[in-house]
CSV table of C-alpha atoms in Angstrom, one decimal:
chain,number,residue,atom,x,y,z
A,1,UNK,CA,35.0,12.1,-30.8
A,2,UNK,CA,34.2,9.4,-28.3
A,3,UNK,CA,30.6,8.8,-27.3
A,4,UNK,CA,28.5,6.3,-25.4
A,5,UNK,CA,24.8,5.6,-25.7
A,6,UNK,CA,22.7,3.7,-23.3
A,7,UNK,CA,19.3,3.5,-25.1
A,8,UNK,CA,17.3,2.5,-22.0
A,9,UNK,CA,16.7,4.9,-19.1
A,10,UNK,CA,15.3,2.0,-17.1
A,11,UNK,CA,15.3,-1.8,-17.2
A,12,UNK,CA,12.9,-3.9,-15.2
A,13,UNK,CA,13.4,-7.5,-14.6
A,14,UNK,CA,12.1,-10.2,-12.2
A,15,UNK,CA,14.4,-11.8,-9.7
A,16,UNK,CA,15.9,-15.0,-11.1
A,17,UNK,CA,15.4,-13.9,-14.7
A,18,UNK,CA,18.3,-13.0,-17.0
A,19,UNK,CA,19.1,-9.3,-17.4
A,20,UNK,CA,20.7,-7.2,-20.2
A,21,UNK,CA,21.7,-3.6,-20.0
A,22,UNK,CA,22.6,-2.2,-23.5
A,23,UNK,CA,25.4,0.0,-24.5
A,24,UNK,CA,26.8,1.2,-27.8
A,25,UNK,CA,29.8,3.3,-28.4
A,26,UNK,CA,31.7,5.4,-30.9
A,27,UNK,CA,35.5,5.8,-30.8
A,28,UNK,CA,38.0,6.4,-33.5
A,29,UNK,CA,40.6,3.8,-32.4
A,30,UNK,CA,40.4,0.6,-30.5
A,31,UNK,CA,38.3,1.0,-27.4
A,32,UNK,CA,38.7,0.3,-23.8
A,33,UNK,CA,35.2,-0.4,-22.5
A,34,UNK,CA,33.9,-0.4,-18.9
A,35,UNK,CA,30.9,-1.0,-16.8
A,36,UNK,CA,30.4,0.8,-13.5
A,37,UNK,CA,27.6,0.5,-10.9
A,38,UNK,CA,26.3,3.1,-8.6
A,39,UNK,CA,24.3,2.2,-5.5
A,40,UNK,CA,22.3,4.9,-3.7
A,41,UNK,CA,24.4,7.5,-1.9
A,42,UNK,CA,27.6,5.9,-3.1
A,43,UNK,CA,30.3,6.6,-5.7
A,44,UNK,CA,30.7,4.5,-8.8
A,45,UNK,CA,32.2,1.1,-8.5
A,46,UNK,CA,34.1,-0.7,-11.3
A,47,UNK,CA,32.4,-3.9,-12.5
A,48,UNK,CA,34.4,-5.0,-15.5
A,49,UNK,CA,36.4,-4.0,-18.5
A,50,UNK,CA,37.3,-5.0,-22.0
A,51,UNK,CA,40.7,-4.2,-23.3
A,52,UNK,CA,41.6,-7.0,-25.7
A,53,UNK,CA,41.1,-10.7,-26.1
A,54,UNK,CA,38.0,-12.8,-25.5
A,55,UNK,CA,34.9,-10.9,-26.4
A,56,UNK,CA,33.1,-12.1,-23.3
A,57,UNK,CA,34.5,-10.6,-20.2
A,58,UNK,CA,33.5,-11.6,-16.6
A,59,UNK,CA,33.4,-9.2,-13.7
A,60,UNK,CA,32.2,-8.7,-10.2
A,61,UNK,CA,29.0,-10.0,-8.7
A,62,UNK,CA,28.3,-12.5,-11.5
A,63,UNK,CA,28.1,-9.9,-14.2
A,64,UNK,CA,29.5,-10.3,-17.7
A,65,UNK,CA,29.6,-8.3,-20.8
A,66,UNK,CA,30.0,-9.1,-24.5
A,67,UNK,CA,32.1,-7.0,-26.8
A,68,UNK,CA,30.8,-6.9,-30.4
A,69,UNK,CA,33.1,-4.9,-32.7
A,70,UNK,CA,30.8,-5.0,-35.8
A,71,UNK,CA,27.9,-3.7,-33.8
A,72,UNK,CA,30.0,-1.4,-31.6
A,73,UNK,CA,28.2,-2.7,-28.6
A,74,UNK,CA,29.2,-3.8,-25.1
A,75,UNK,CA,26.0,-5.1,-23.4
A,76,UNK,CA,26.0,-6.0,-19.7
A,77,UNK,CA,24.5,-9.3,-18.8
A,78,UNK,CA,23.7,-11.5,-15.8
A,79,UNK,CA,22.1,-15.0,-16.0
A,80,UNK,CA,20.0,-14.6,-12.9
A,81,UNK,CA,19.1,-11.2,-11.4
A,82,UNK,CA,19.0,-10.5,-7.7
A,83,UNK,CA,17.0,-7.8,-6.0
A,84,UNK,CA,20.3,-6.4,-4.7
A,85,UNK,CA,21.4,-5.8,-8.3
A,86,UNK,CA,19.0,-2.9,-8.4
A,87,UNK,CA,21.2,0.2,-9.0
A,88,UNK,CA,22.3,2.7,-11.7
A,89,UNK,CA,24.6,1.2,-14.3
A,90,UNK,CA,27.0,3.2,-16.4
A,91,UNK,CA,28.8,2.2,-19.6
A,92,UNK,CA,32.1,4.0,-20.4
A,93,UNK,CA,34.6,4.1,-23.2
A,94,UNK,CA,38.2,5.3,-23.5
A,95,UNK,CA,40.2,5.3,-26.7
A,96,UNK,CA,43.2,3.1,-26.6
A,97,UNK,CA,46.1,5.5,-26.0
A,98,UNK,CA,43.6,8.3,-25.0
A,99,UNK,CA,43.4,10.1,-21.8
A,100,UNK,CA,39.7,10.6,-21.1
A,101,UNK,CA,36.9,8.2,-20.1
A,102,UNK,CA,33.5,9.1,-21.4
A,103,UNK,CA,30.4,7.9,-19.7
A,104,UNK,CA,26.9,7.1,-20.9
A,105,UNK,CA,23.8,8.7,-19.3
A,106,UNK,CA,23.2,5.6,-17.2
A,107,UNK,CA,20.5,2.9,-17.0
A,108,UNK,CA,18.5,2.3,-13.8
A,109,UNK,CA,18.0,-1.4,-13.2
A,110,UNK,CA,15.0,-2.5,-11.1
A,111,UNK,CA,14.9,-6.1,-10.0
A,112,UNK,CA,11.5,-7.1,-8.6
A,113,UNK,CA,11.2,-9.9,-6.1
B,1,UNK,CA,35.6,3.9,-1.7
B,2,UNK,CA,37.7,4.4,1.5
B,3,UNK,CA,40.8,4.8,-0.6
B,4,UNK,CA,39.4,7.9,-2.2
B,5,UNK,CA,37.9,10.4,0.2
B,6,UNK,CA,36.0,13.6,-0.5
B,7,UNK,CA,35.1,16.5,1.8
B,8,UNK,CA,32.6,17.9,2.4
B,9,UNK,CA,30.0,15.2,1.6
B,10,UNK,CA,27.2,17.7,1.4
B,11,UNK,CA,27.3,21.5,1.0
B,12,UNK,CA,24.6,24.1,0.5
B,13,UNK,CA,25.8,27.5,-0.5
B,14,UNK,CA,24.6,30.7,-2.1
B,15,UNK,CA,25.1,32.2,-5.5
B,16,UNK,CA,28.3,34.1,-5.8
B,17,UNK,CA,30.1,32.3,-3.0
B,18,UNK,CA,33.5,30.6,-3.5
B,19,UNK,CA,33.5,26.9,-2.8
B,20,UNK,CA,36.3,24.3,-2.6
B,21,UNK,CA,35.8,20.6,-2.8
B,22,UNK,CA,38.7,18.4,-1.7
B,23,UNK,CA,39.8,15.0,-2.7
B,24,UNK,CA,42.5,12.8,-1.1
B,25,UNK,CA,43.6,9.3,-2.1
B,26,UNK,CA,45.7,6.6,-0.5
B,27,UNK,CA,45.9,4.4,-3.6
B,28,UNK,CA,49.2,5.8,-4.8
B,29,UNK,CA,47.7,6.6,-8.2
B,30,UNK,CA,49.2,9.2,-10.4
B,31,UNK,CA,46.1,10.3,-12.2
B,32,UNK,CA,43.2,12.2,-10.7
B,33,UNK,CA,39.9,13.4,-12.1
B,34,UNK,CA,36.9,15.5,-11.2
B,35,UNK,CA,33.6,14.6,-12.7
B,36,UNK,CA,30.1,16.1,-12.3
B,37,UNK,CA,27.0,13.9,-12.3
B,38,UNK,CA,23.6,15.3,-13.4
B,39,UNK,CA,20.4,13.2,-13.8
B,40,UNK,CA,20.0,11.9,-17.3
B,41,UNK,CA,23.4,13.2,-18.4
B,42,UNK,CA,25.7,10.7,-16.8
B,43,UNK,CA,29.2,11.9,-15.7
B,44,UNK,CA,31.0,14.7,-17.4
B,45,UNK,CA,34.7,15.4,-17.0
B,46,UNK,CA,35.6,18.8,-15.5
B,47,UNK,CA,39.4,18.5,-15.1
B,48,UNK,CA,42.0,15.9,-14.9
B,49,UNK,CA,45.6,15.7,-13.8
B,50,UNK,CA,48.3,13.2,-14.6
B,51,UNK,CA,50.8,14.4,-12.0
B,52,UNK,CA,51.4,17.4,-9.7
B,53,UNK,CA,52.6,19.6,-12.6
B,54,UNK,CA,50.0,18.6,-15.1
B,55,UNK,CA,46.4,20.0,-15.2
B,56,UNK,CA,44.1,19.5,-18.2
B,57,UNK,CA,40.6,20.8,-18.9
B,58,UNK,CA,37.8,18.3,-19.5
B,59,UNK,CA,34.4,18.7,-21.2
B,60,UNK,CA,32.9,21.3,-18.9
B,61,UNK,CA,35.7,23.3,-17.2
B,62,UNK,CA,34.1,26.8,-17.5
B,63,UNK,CA,33.4,28.2,-14.0
B,64,UNK,CA,35.7,25.7,-12.3
B,65,UNK,CA,39.4,25.6,-11.3
B,66,UNK,CA,41.6,22.9,-9.8
B,67,UNK,CA,44.7,22.5,-7.8
B,68,UNK,CA,46.9,19.4,-7.5
B,69,UNK,CA,48.7,20.1,-4.2
B,70,UNK,CA,50.4,16.7,-4.0
B,71,UNK,CA,50.1,13.4,-5.7
B,72,UNK,CA,47.4,12.4,-3.3
B,73,UNK,CA,45.4,15.6,-3.2
B,74,UNK,CA,43.3,17.3,-5.9
B,75,UNK,CA,40.9,20.1,-5.1
B,76,UNK,CA,38.1,21.6,-7.2
B,77,UNK,CA,37.1,25.2,-6.8
B,78,UNK,CA,34.0,27.1,-7.9
B,79,UNK,CA,35.1,30.8,-7.8
B,80,UNK,CA,31.6,32.2,-7.9
B,81,UNK,CA,29.0,29.5,-7.6
B,82,UNK,CA,25.8,29.6,-9.7
B,83,UNK,CA,22.6,27.6,-9.4
B,84,UNK,CA,23.3,25.4,-12.5
B,85,UNK,CA,26.4,24.1,-10.7
B,86,UNK,CA,24.1,22.3,-8.4
B,87,UNK,CA,25.1,18.6,-8.9
B,88,UNK,CA,26.9,15.6,-7.5
B,89,UNK,CA,30.7,15.9,-7.8
B,90,UNK,CA,33.0,12.9,-7.9
B,91,UNK,CA,36.7,12.6,-7.6
B,92,UNK,CA,38.3,9.6,-9.2
B,93,UNK,CA,41.8,8.2,-9.6
B,94,UNK,CA,43.5,5.7,-11.9
B,95,UNK,CA,46.9,4.1,-12.3
B,96,UNK,CA,47.7,4.1,-16.0
B,97,UNK,CA,50.4,1.4,-15.7
B,98,UNK,CA,48.5,-1.2,-13.8
B,99,UNK,CA,44.9,-0.5,-14.4
B,100,UNK,CA,42.9,1.6,-16.8
B,101,UNK,CA,39.8,1.6,-14.6
B,102,UNK,CA,38.7,4.6,-12.5
B,103,UNK,CA,38.3,4.4,-8.7
B,104,UNK,CA,35.7,6.9,-7.4
B,105,UNK,CA,35.2,8.7,-4.1
B,106,UNK,CA,31.8,8.8,-2.4
B,107,UNK,CA,30.9,12.1,-4.0
B,108,UNK,CA,30.0,15.6,-2.8
B,109,UNK,CA,26.4,16.8,-3.2
B,110,UNK,CA,26.5,20.5,-3.8
B,111,UNK,CA,23.5,22.8,-3.8
B,112,UNK,CA,23.8,26.4,-5.0
B,113,UNK,CA,20.8,28.5,-4.0
């Protein structure tokens, strides 16, 4: 069965510092991996995805994520955090050829000015 | 978010009442989904539909039913609402051929008293 773990409920970072939001996954086949962001009173917005190819994928708003097959991880990163990055971030996985996307519990990111 | 709309945006109801949440999309996507968001649990899949004649149960379908009235419309019903169905409900769409990402509506906040 597919599963996603986001080990941190909350991440705090100062503006201008690099940020990392962690995600590990379990899936029986090759994974499709995603990051979504949710701002207050809004639906989830797609940030980036890994399907195949380069392990480092780049997405919206300067975010990137690194796929590590041996560690079954897909951590979200940004070199320099902005206060406006403060939001709830969800990691998600779908098995290649599967039909359902499974979400992690979410990590709340606070960026302090 | 404007491509996927949900009505109502907020609803307060009483235990035992029948409630319908509606979702419409202008993205032309064939696949539609209903998710439920609870704090600390992330998003859980209730039902999904790959076309008008296809309806599938997700992780937590008990107490819910759906109807795919057209390619662009997918409604979720609570036949007899109960307090533990208080949550934020999201409709999402995807186009399997061109993109595996999900596109979400703005959500419906449902409170069952």
